[in-house]
Amino acid sequence: MENGEIPENAPEHCPGPQSETAGKSDSCKGCPNQEICATAPKGPDPDLVAIVERMATVKHKILVLSGKGGVGKSTFSAQLAFALAAMDFQVGLLDIDICGPSIPKMLGLEGQEIHQSNIGWIPIYVESNLGVMSIGFMLPNPDEAVIWRGPRKNALIKQFLRDVDWGELDFLVVDAPPGTSDEHISIVQLLQETGIDGAVIVTTPQQVSLIDVRKEVSFCKKVGVEVLGVVENMSGLSQPLSDLKFTRMTETGEQKDMTEWAMSYMRENAPEMLNLIACSEVFDTSGGGAAKMCNDMGISFLGKVPLDPQLCKAAEEGRSCFSDDKCQASAPALKMIIEKILAQKNISTENGA
């Protein structure tokens, strides 16, 4: 337990050897380290000093959270990082989703390995002003499951913050796992001394997702992290009409592809329709969606991002949705949301952070 680190054989909800309740809380019962923790001298974690020094070169820190998995949180984190880098900011993207690291793929960095120098771990760079760090770079096999208890996860997060040499950064975007688990408590506690600008919470429109977002908002309030706002992702399917596939149901119940006929008909009889974007609700929004929830809770609603197949493709291919005109439905929505976040913190896109 050097430097007050939580030992690997500690129980899941270990309060930490430096806590006043170390060795005394209910979660300590049965732990082989209980007596040592109870009698060990308490004091500030010396690693916190190293983290404060390392984070002193980072101007803004933004957490990206979600109540549930599968709502597009990592996609948003990746595109936020791409967008900020395209504005000529110096950007770092830290993936602390230990058990489900998807950031390497979404940044086109699969197969890359972390290198170490005499000043720390070196991030993997997409561009000269966009560096990435993830446990995904440390796994010998991408299909290998990470089966770690809380203390080991927390130790890695601490190591990321203490040992990664980000250099001078305008933004550090932290992609957290869904929910409110040990990783969230760790990142907040470890960064609080250095200042966290706030959290962006990503959700989908239906109530089953919004229920958990309310818990995420409650978590932020309890730990003193400002909620910058909520993003409603997958807010209806939107894509150019020309990208749709058309079918007709036959008498036998099979679907017959009518795309070529439909496109030919439109080109000949209504060519202006091919410039339209088709929209359809995917989730039940009868409850008012994220906008109503934000109004009820008194927090900022940042906007809606449609379910855009082209955005999904960009994430799969590890590229920015802003680099071309393919993401016609989603890129403008994401751009407006990112501009709102910067405006909230009075950050100019022209003069830097």
CSV table of C-alpha atoms in Angstrom, one decimal:
chain,number,residue,atom,x,y,z
A,1,MET,CA,0.0,0.0,0.0
A,2,GLU,CA,2.7,2.4,-1.0
A,3,ASN,CA,1.7,6.1,-1.3
A,4,GLY,CA,-1.7,5.4,0.1
A,5,GLU,CA,-2.8,3.3,-3.0
A,6,ILE,CA,-5.7,1.0,-2.6
A,7,PRO,CA,-4.4,-2.6,-2.7
A,8,GLU,CA,-5.5,-5.0,-5.4
A,9,ASN,CA,-7.0,-7.5,-2.9
A,10,ALA,CA,-9.2,-4.8,-1.3
A,11,PRO,CA,-13.1,-5.2,-1.4
A,12,GLU,CA,-15.0,-3.4,-4.2
A,13,HIS,CA,-16.1,-0.4,-2.1
A,14,CYS,CA,-12.8,0.1,-0.3
A,15,PRO,CA,-12.8,3.7,1.2
A,16,GLY,CA,-9.0,3.8,0.7
A,17,PRO,CA,-6.2,3.5,3.3
A,18,GLN,CA,-6.0,7.3,3.8
A,19,SER,CA,-9.7,7.6,4.6
A,20,GLU,CA,-10.8,8.3,8.2
A,21,THR,CA,-13.0,5.3,7.9
A,22,ALA,CA,-10.2,3.0,6.7
A,23,GLY,CA,-10.4,-0.4,8.4
A,24,LYS,CA,-13.6,0.7,10.2
A,25,SER,CA,-16.4,0.9,7.6
A,26,ASP,CA,-18.8,-2.0,6.8
A,27,SER,CA,-17.0,-2.6,3.5
A,28,CYS,CA,-13.7,-3.3,5.4
A,29,LYS,CA,-15.1,-6.4,7.1
A,30,GLY,CA,-13.2,-9.5,6.0
A,31,CYS,CA,-10.5,-7.5,4.1
A,32,PRO,CA,-7.0,-8.9,4.8
A,33,ASN,CA,-5.7,-5.4,5.1
A,34,GLN,CA,-8.3,-4.2,7.7
A,35,GLU,CA,-6.0,-4.1,10.7
A,36,ILE,CA,-3.2,-2.4,8.8
A,37,CYS,CA,-5.6,0.3,7.4
A,38,ALA,CA,-7.2,0.9,10.8
A,39,THR,CA,-3.8,1.6,12.5
A,40,ALA,CA,-1.9,3.2,9.6
A,41,PRO,CA,-1.2,7.0,9.9
A,42,LYS,CA,-3.6,9.1,7.8
A,43,GLY,CA,-2.7,12.0,5.6
A,44,PRO,CA,-3.0,13.5,2.1
A,45,ASP,CA,-2.2,11.3,-0.8
A,46,PRO,CA,1.2,12.3,-2.1
A,47,ASP,CA,0.1,11.3,-5.7
A,48,LEU,CA,-2.4,14.2,-5.6
A,49,VAL,CA,0.5,16.6,-5.6
A,50,ALA,CA,1.9,15.0,-8.7
A,51,ILE,CA,-1.5,15.0,-10.4
A,52,VAL,CA,-2.0,18.7,-9.6
A,53,GLU,CA,1.4,19.5,-11.1
A,54,ARG,CA,0.7,17.4,-14.2
A,55,MET,CA,-2.8,19.0,-14.7
A,56,ALA,CA,-1.4,22.5,-14.2
A,57,THR,CA,-0.7,22.7,-18.0
A,58,VAL,CA,-4.4,21.8,-18.8
A,59,LYS,CA,-6.7,24.8,-19.1
A,60,HIS,CA,-10.1,23.1,-19.3
A,61,LYS,CA,-11.4,19.7,-18.3
A,62,ILE,CA,-14.7,18.4,-19.5
A,63,LEU,CA,-16.3,15.1,-18.4
A,64,VAL,CA,-18.6,13.3,-20.8
A,65,LEU,CA,-21.1,11.1,-18.8
A,66,SER,CA,-24.2,9.0,-19.4
A,67,GLY,CA,-26.7,7.2,-17.2
A,68,LYS,CA,-26.8,4.2,-19.5
A,69,GLY,CA,-24.5,2.4,-21.9
A,70,GLY,CA,-25.3,2.5,-25.7
A,71,VAL,CA,-26.5,6.1,-25.9
A,72,GLY,CA,-23.6,7.3,-28.0
A,73,LYS,CA,-21.5,8.9,-25.2
A,74,SER,CA,-18.1,7.8,-26.6
A,75,THR,CA,-19.2,8.8,-30.1
A,76,PHE,CA,-20.0,12.3,-28.7
A,77,SER,CA,-16.6,12.4,-26.8
A,78,ALA,CA,-14.7,11.5,-30.0
A,79,GLN,CA,-16.5,14.0,-32.2
A,80,LEU,CA,-16.1,16.7,-29.5
A,81,ALA,CA,-12.4,16.1,-29.5
A,82,PHE,CA,-12.2,16.1,-33.3
A,83,ALA,CA,-14.2,19.4,-33.4
A,84,LEU,CA,-12.0,21.2,-30.8
A,85,ALA,CA,-8.9,20.1,-32.5
A,86,ALA,CA,-10.2,21.4,-35.8
A,87,MET,CA,-10.6,24.8,-34.1
A,88,ASP,CA,-6.8,24.7,-33.5
A,89,PHE,CA,-7.1,24.0,-29.8
A,90,GLN,CA,-4.6,21.6,-28.2
A,91,VAL,CA,-6.8,18.6,-27.1
A,92,GLY,CA,-6.4,15.5,-25.1
A,93,LEU,CA,-9.0,12.7,-25.0
A,94,LEU,CA,-8.8,10.4,-21.9
A,95,ASP,CA,-10.8,7.2,-22.0
A,96,ILE,CA,-11.5,5.9,-18.5
A,97,ASP,CA,-14.1,3.4,-19.6
A,98,ILE,CA,-11.8,0.6,-18.3
A,99,CYS,CA,-14.1,-2.4,-19.2
A,100,GLY,CA,-15.4,-1.1,-22.5
A,101,PRO,CA,-12.7,1.1,-24.2
A,102,SER,CA,-14.1,2.1,-27.6
A,103,ILE,CA,-12.2,5.4,-28.1
A,104,PRO,CA,-9.2,3.8,-29.9
A,105,LYS,CA,-11.5,2.5,-32.6
A,106,MET,CA,-13.5,5.8,-32.9
A,107,LEU,CA,-10.3,7.7,-33.3
A,108,GLY,CA,-8.8,5.3,-35.9
A,109,LEU,CA,-6.0,4.2,-33.5
A,110,GLU,CA,-6.6,0.5,-33.1
A,111,GLY,CA,-3.4,-1.5,-32.7
A,112,GLN,CA,-1.4,1.4,-31.4
A,113,GLU,CA,0.8,1.0,-28.4
A,114,ILE,CA,1.8,3.4,-25.5
A,115,HIS,CA,5.4,4.5,-25.3
A,116,GLN,CA,7.1,5.7,-22.2
A,117,SER,CA,9.7,8.4,-22.0
A,118,ASN,CA,11.7,9.8,-19.0
A,119,ILE,CA,8.9,12.3,-18.4
A,120,GLY,CA,5.9,9.9,-18.5
A,121,TRP,CA,3.6,8.0,-20.8
A,122,ILE,CA,3.2,9.5,-24.3
A,123,PRO,CA,-0.3,9.8,-25.6
A,124,ILE,CA,-1.2,8.4,-29.1
A,125,TYR,CA,-1.7,11.2,-31.5
A,126,VAL,CA,-4.3,11.5,-34.2
A,127,GLU,CA,-3.1,14.9,-35.2
A,128,SER,CA,-0.3,17.0,-33.7
A,129,ASN,CA,-2.9,18.8,-31.6
A,130,LEU,CA,-5.1,15.7,-30.6
A,131,GLY,CA,-3.7,13.1,-28.2
A,132,VAL,CA,-5.5,10.1,-26.9
A,133,MET,CA,-4.9,7.8,-23.9
A,134,SER,CA,-6.9,4.6,-23.2
A,135,ILE,CA,-6.5,1.2,-21.6
A,136,GLY,CA,-7.4,-0.1,-25.1
A,137,PHE,CA,-3.8,0.6,-26.1
A,138,MET,CA,-2.5,-1.6,-23.3
A,139,LEU,CA,-4.5,-4.8,-24.1
A,140,PRO,CA,-2.5,-7.5,-25.9
A,141,ASN,CA,-5.8,-8.8,-27.4
A,142,PRO,CA,-8.6,-6.4,-28.1
A,143,ASP,CA,-11.2,-9.1,-27.5
A,144,GLU,CA,-9.8,-9.8,-24.0
A,145,ALA,CA,-12.2,-8.9,-21.2
A,146,VAL,CA,-11.0,-6.5,-18.4
A,147,ILE,CA,-12.2,-8.1,-15.2
A,148,TRP,CA,-11.0,-5.7,-12.5
A,149,ARG,CA,-12.4,-4.8,-9.1
A,150,GLY,CA,-12.8,-1.1,-8.3
A,151,PRO,CA,-9.4,-0.6,-6.5
A,152,ARG,CA,-7.5,-1.7,-9.6
A,153,LYS,CA,-9.5,0.5,-11.9
A,154,ASN,CA,-9.0,3.5,-9.6
A,155,ALA,CA,-5.3,2.9,-9.5
A,156,LEU,CA,-5.1,3.0,-13.4
A,157,ILE,CA,-7.1,6.2,-13.5
A,158,LYS,CA,-4.7,7.7,-11.0
A,159,GLN,CA,-1.8,6.6,-13.1
A,160,PHE,CA,-3.3,8.1,-16.3
A,161,LEU,CA,-3.6,11.5,-14.5
A,162,ARG,CA,-0.2,11.3,-12.8
A,163,ASP,CA,2.0,9.8,-15.5
A,164,VAL,CA,0.7,10.8,-18.9
A,165,ASP,CA,2.6,13.6,-20.4
A,166,TRP,CA,-0.1,15.7,-22.1
A,167,GLY,CA,2.0,18.8,-22.4
A,168,GLU,CA,0.2,22.1,-22.8
A,169,LEU,CA,-3.5,21.4,-23.4
A,170,ASP,CA,-6.5,23.7,-24.0
A,171,PHE,CA,-8.9,20.9,-23.3
A,172,LEU,CA,-8.9,17.5,-21.7
A,173,VAL,CA,-12.0,15.6,-22.6
A,174,VAL,CA,-12.7,12.6,-20.3
A,175,ASP,CA,-14.9,9.8,-21.6
A,176,ALA,CA,-16.3,8.1,-18.5
A,177,PRO,CA,-18.1,4.7,-18.3
A,178,PRO,CA,-21.9,4.8,-18.0
A,179,GLY,CA,-23.5,5.2,-14.5
A,180,THR,CA,-22.1,6.5,-11.3
A,181,SER,CA,-19.5,4.0,-10.2
A,182,ASP,CA,-16.0,3.9,-8.7
A,183,GLU,CA,-14.4,5.4,-11.8
A,184,HIS,CA,-16.6,8.5,-11.6
A,185,ILE,CA,-15.8,9.0,-7.9
A,186,SER,CA,-12.1,8.6,-8.6
A,187,ILE,CA,-11.9,11.0,-11.5
A,188,VAL,CA,-13.8,13.7,-9.6
A,189,GLN,CA,-11.8,13.3,-6.4
A,190,LEU,CA,-8.5,13.3,-8.3
A,191,LEU,CA,-9.3,16.3,-10.5
A,192,GLN,CA,-11.2,18.5,-8.0
A,193,GLU,CA,-8.0,20.2,-6.7
A,194,THR,CA,-7.1,21.2,-10.3
A,195,GLY,CA,-10.6,22.3,-11.3
A,196,ILE,CA,-13.2,20.6,-13.5
A,197,ASP,CA,-15.1,22.9,-15.9
A,198,GLY,CA,-18.1,20.6,-15.9
A,199,ALA,CA,-19.9,17.6,-17.3
A,200,VAL,CA,-21.8,17.0,-20.5
A,201,ILE,CA,-24.4,14.2,-20.0
A,202,VAL,CA,-25.5,12.2,-23.1
A,203,THR,CA,-28.9,10.5,-23.3
A,204,THR,CA,-31.4,9.1,-25.7
A,205,PRO,CA,-35.0,10.5,-25.8
A,206,GLN,CA,-37.0,7.7,-24.1
A,207,GLN,CA,-37.9,7.6,-20.4
A,208,VAL,CA,-35.9,4.5,-19.7
A,209,SER,CA,-32.7,6.4,-20.4
A,210,LEU,CA,-33.8,9.7,-18.8
A,211,ILE,CA,-34.5,8.0,-15.5
A,212,ASP,CA,-30.8,7.2,-15.2
A,213,VAL,CA,-29.8,10.7,-16.4
A,214,ARG,CA,-31.6,12.2,-13.4
A,215,LYS,CA,-29.3,10.0,-11.2
A,216,GLU,CA,-26.3,11.3,-13.1
A,217,VAL,CA,-27.4,14.9,-12.5
A,218,SER,CA,-27.8,14.1,-8.8
A,219,PHE,CA,-24.3,12.6,-8.7
A,220,CYS,CA,-22.8,15.8,-10.2
A,221,LYS,CA,-24.6,18.0,-7.7
A,222,LYS,CA,-23.4,15.8,-4.8
A,223,VAL,CA,-19.8,15.9,-5.8
A,224,GLY,CA,-19.8,19.5,-6.9
A,225,VAL,CA,-19.4,19.2,-10.6
A,226,GLU,CA,-21.3,21.7,-12.8
A,227,VAL,CA,-23.6,20.2,-15.4
A,228,LEU,CA,-22.8,22.0,-18.6
A,229,GLY,CA,-25.9,20.5,-20.1
A,230,VAL,CA,-27.6,17.5,-21.6
A,231,VAL,CA,-27.3,16.2,-25.2
A,232,GLU,CA,-30.2,14.2,-26.6
A,233,ASN,CA,-28.6,11.7,-28.9
A,234,MET,CA,-30.3,9.5,-31.5
A,235,SER,CA,-33.1,12.0,-31.6
A,236,GLY,CA,-35.0,10.5,-34.5
A,237,LEU,CA,-33.5,8.9,-37.6
A,238,SER,CA,-32.4,11.5,-40.2
A,239,GLN,CA,-30.7,10.9,-43.5
A,240,PRO,CA,-30.9,12.1,-47.1
A,241,LEU,CA,-33.8,10.7,-49.0
A,242,SER,CA,-31.4,9.5,-51.7
A,243,ASP,CA,-29.7,7.2,-49.1
A,244,LEU,CA,-32.9,5.4,-48.2
A,245,LYS,CA,-33.7,1.9,-49.2
A,246,PHE,CA,-37.2,1.3,-50.5
A,247,THR,CA,-39.0,-2.0,-50.2
A,248,ARG,CA,-42.5,-3.4,-50.9
A,249,MET,CA,-44.1,-6.3,-49.0
A,250,THR,CA,-45.1,-9.2,-51.2
A,251,GLU,CA,-48.2,-11.4,-50.7
A,252,THR,CA,-45.9,-14.1,-49.2
A,253,GLY,CA,-44.6,-11.6,-46.5
A,254,GLU,CA,-41.2,-11.1,-48.1
A,255,GLN,CA,-39.7,-7.7,-48.8
A,256,LYS,CA,-38.9,-6.8,-52.4
A,257,ASP,CA,-36.3,-4.2,-53.0
A,258,MET,CA,-37.8,-1.2,-54.9
A,259,THR,CA,-35.0,1.2,-54.4
A,260,GLU,CA,-33.9,1.5,-58.0
A,261,TRP,CA,-37.5,2.0,-59.2
A,262,ALA,CA,-38.2,4.6,-56.5
A,263,MET,CA,-35.1,6.6,-57.3
A,264,SER,CA,-35.7,6.5,-61.0
A,265,TYR,CA,-39.3,7.7,-60.5
A,266,MET,CA,-38.1,10.6,-58.3
A,267,ARG,CA,-35.4,11.6,-60.7
A,268,GLU,CA,-37.8,11.7,-63.6
A,269,ASN,CA,-40.9,13.2,-61.8
A,270,ALA,CA,-39.7,15.0,-58.7
A,271,PRO,CA,-35.9,15.5,-58.7
A,272,GLU,CA,-36.1,18.2,-56.0
A,273,MET,CA,-37.2,15.5,-53.5
A,274,LEU,CA,-33.7,14.0,-53.7
A,275,ASN,CA,-32.3,17.0,-51.8
A,276,LEU,CA,-34.6,16.4,-48.9
A,277,ILE,CA,-33.6,14.8,-45.6
A,278,ALA,CA,-36.0,12.0,-44.4
A,279,CYS,CA,-36.8,12.0,-40.6
A,280,SER,CA,-38.5,9.4,-38.5
A,281,GLU,CA,-38.9,9.0,-34.7
A,282,VAL,CA,-37.1,5.9,-33.4
A,283,PHE,CA,-37.8,6.2,-29.7
A,284,ASP,CA,-41.0,7.1,-27.8
A,285,THR,CA,-40.8,10.9,-27.1
A,286,SER,CA,-44.3,11.3,-25.8
A,287,GLY,CA,-42.8,12.2,-22.4
A,288,GLY,CA,-41.1,15.3,-23.8
A,289,GLY,CA,-37.6,13.9,-24.0
A,290,ALA,CA,-34.5,15.4,-22.6
A,291,ALA,CA,-35.7,19.0,-23.3
A,292,LYS,CA,-38.6,18.6,-20.8
A,293,MET,CA,-36.4,16.9,-18.3
A,294,CYS,CA,-33.9,19.7,-18.4
A,295,ASN,CA,-36.6,22.3,-18.0
A,296,ASP,CA,-38.0,20.4,-15.0
A,297,MET,CA,-34.6,20.1,-13.4
A,298,GLY,CA,-33.4,23.6,-14.2
A,299,ILE,CA,-30.3,22.5,-16.2
A,300,SER,CA,-29.2,23.4,-19.7
A,301,PHE,CA,-30.5,21.5,-22.7
A,302,LEU,CA,-27.7,21.6,-25.3
A,303,GLY,CA,-29.6,20.2,-28.2
A,304,LYS,CA,-30.5,17.1,-30.2
A,305,VAL,CA,-28.3,15.0,-32.4
A,306,PRO,CA,-30.2,12.8,-34.9
A,307,LEU,CA,-29.5,9.1,-35.5
A,308,ASP,CA,-27.4,9.5,-38.6
A,309,PRO,CA,-26.1,6.4,-40.4
A,310,GLN,CA,-23.3,8.5,-41.8
A,311,LEU,CA,-22.2,9.5,-38.2
A,312,CYS,CA,-22.3,5.9,-37.2
A,313,LYS,CA,-20.1,5.1,-40.2
A,314,ALA,CA,-17.6,7.9,-39.3
A,315,ALA,CA,-17.3,6.4,-35.8
A,316,GLU,CA,-16.7,2.9,-37.2
A,317,GLU,CA,-14.0,4.2,-39.5
A,318,GLY,CA,-12.4,6.4,-36.8
A,319,ARG,CA,-12.7,9.7,-38.5
A,320,SER,CA,-14.3,13.1,-37.9
A,321,CYS,CA,-17.8,13.8,-39.0
A,322,PHE,CA,-16.8,17.4,-39.8
A,323,SER,CA,-14.1,16.5,-42.3
A,324,ASP,CA,-16.5,16.2,-45.3
A,325,ASP,CA,-20.2,16.7,-46.2
A,326,LYS,CA,-21.3,13.2,-45.6
A,327,CYS,CA,-22.9,13.7,-42.1
A,328,GLN,CA,-25.4,16.3,-43.4
A,329,ALA,CA,-27.9,15.5,-40.6
A,330,SER,CA,-25.7,15.2,-37.6
A,331,ALA,CA,-22.6,17.4,-38.1
A,332,PRO,CA,-24.5,20.8,-38.0
A,333,ALA,CA,-26.3,19.6,-34.8
A,334,LEU,CA,-23.1,18.6,-33.1
A,335,LYS,CA,-21.4,21.9,-34.2
A,336,MET,CA,-24.1,24.0,-32.6
A,337,ILE,CA,-23.9,21.9,-29.3
A,338,ILE,CA,-20.2,22.3,-29.1
A,339,GLU,CA,-20.5,26.1,-29.7
A,340,LYS,CA,-23.0,26.3,-26.8
A,341,ILE,CA,-20.5,24.5,-24.5
A,342,LEU,CA,-17.7,26.9,-25.4
A,343,ALA,CA,-20.1,29.9,-25.1
A,344,GLN,CA,-21.1,28.8,-21.6
A,345,LYS,CA,-17.4,28.9,-20.5
A,346,ASN,CA,-16.8,32.2,-22.4
A,347,ILE,CA,-14.2,30.5,-24.6
A,348,SER,CA,-13.5,32.1,-28.0
A,349,THR,CA,-13.1,29.8,-31.0
A,350,GLU,CA,-10.9,32.5,-32.6
A,351,ASN,CA,-8.5,33.5,-29.8
A,352,GLY,CA,-8.0,30.1,-28.2
A,353,ALA,CA,-8.9,28.8,-24.8
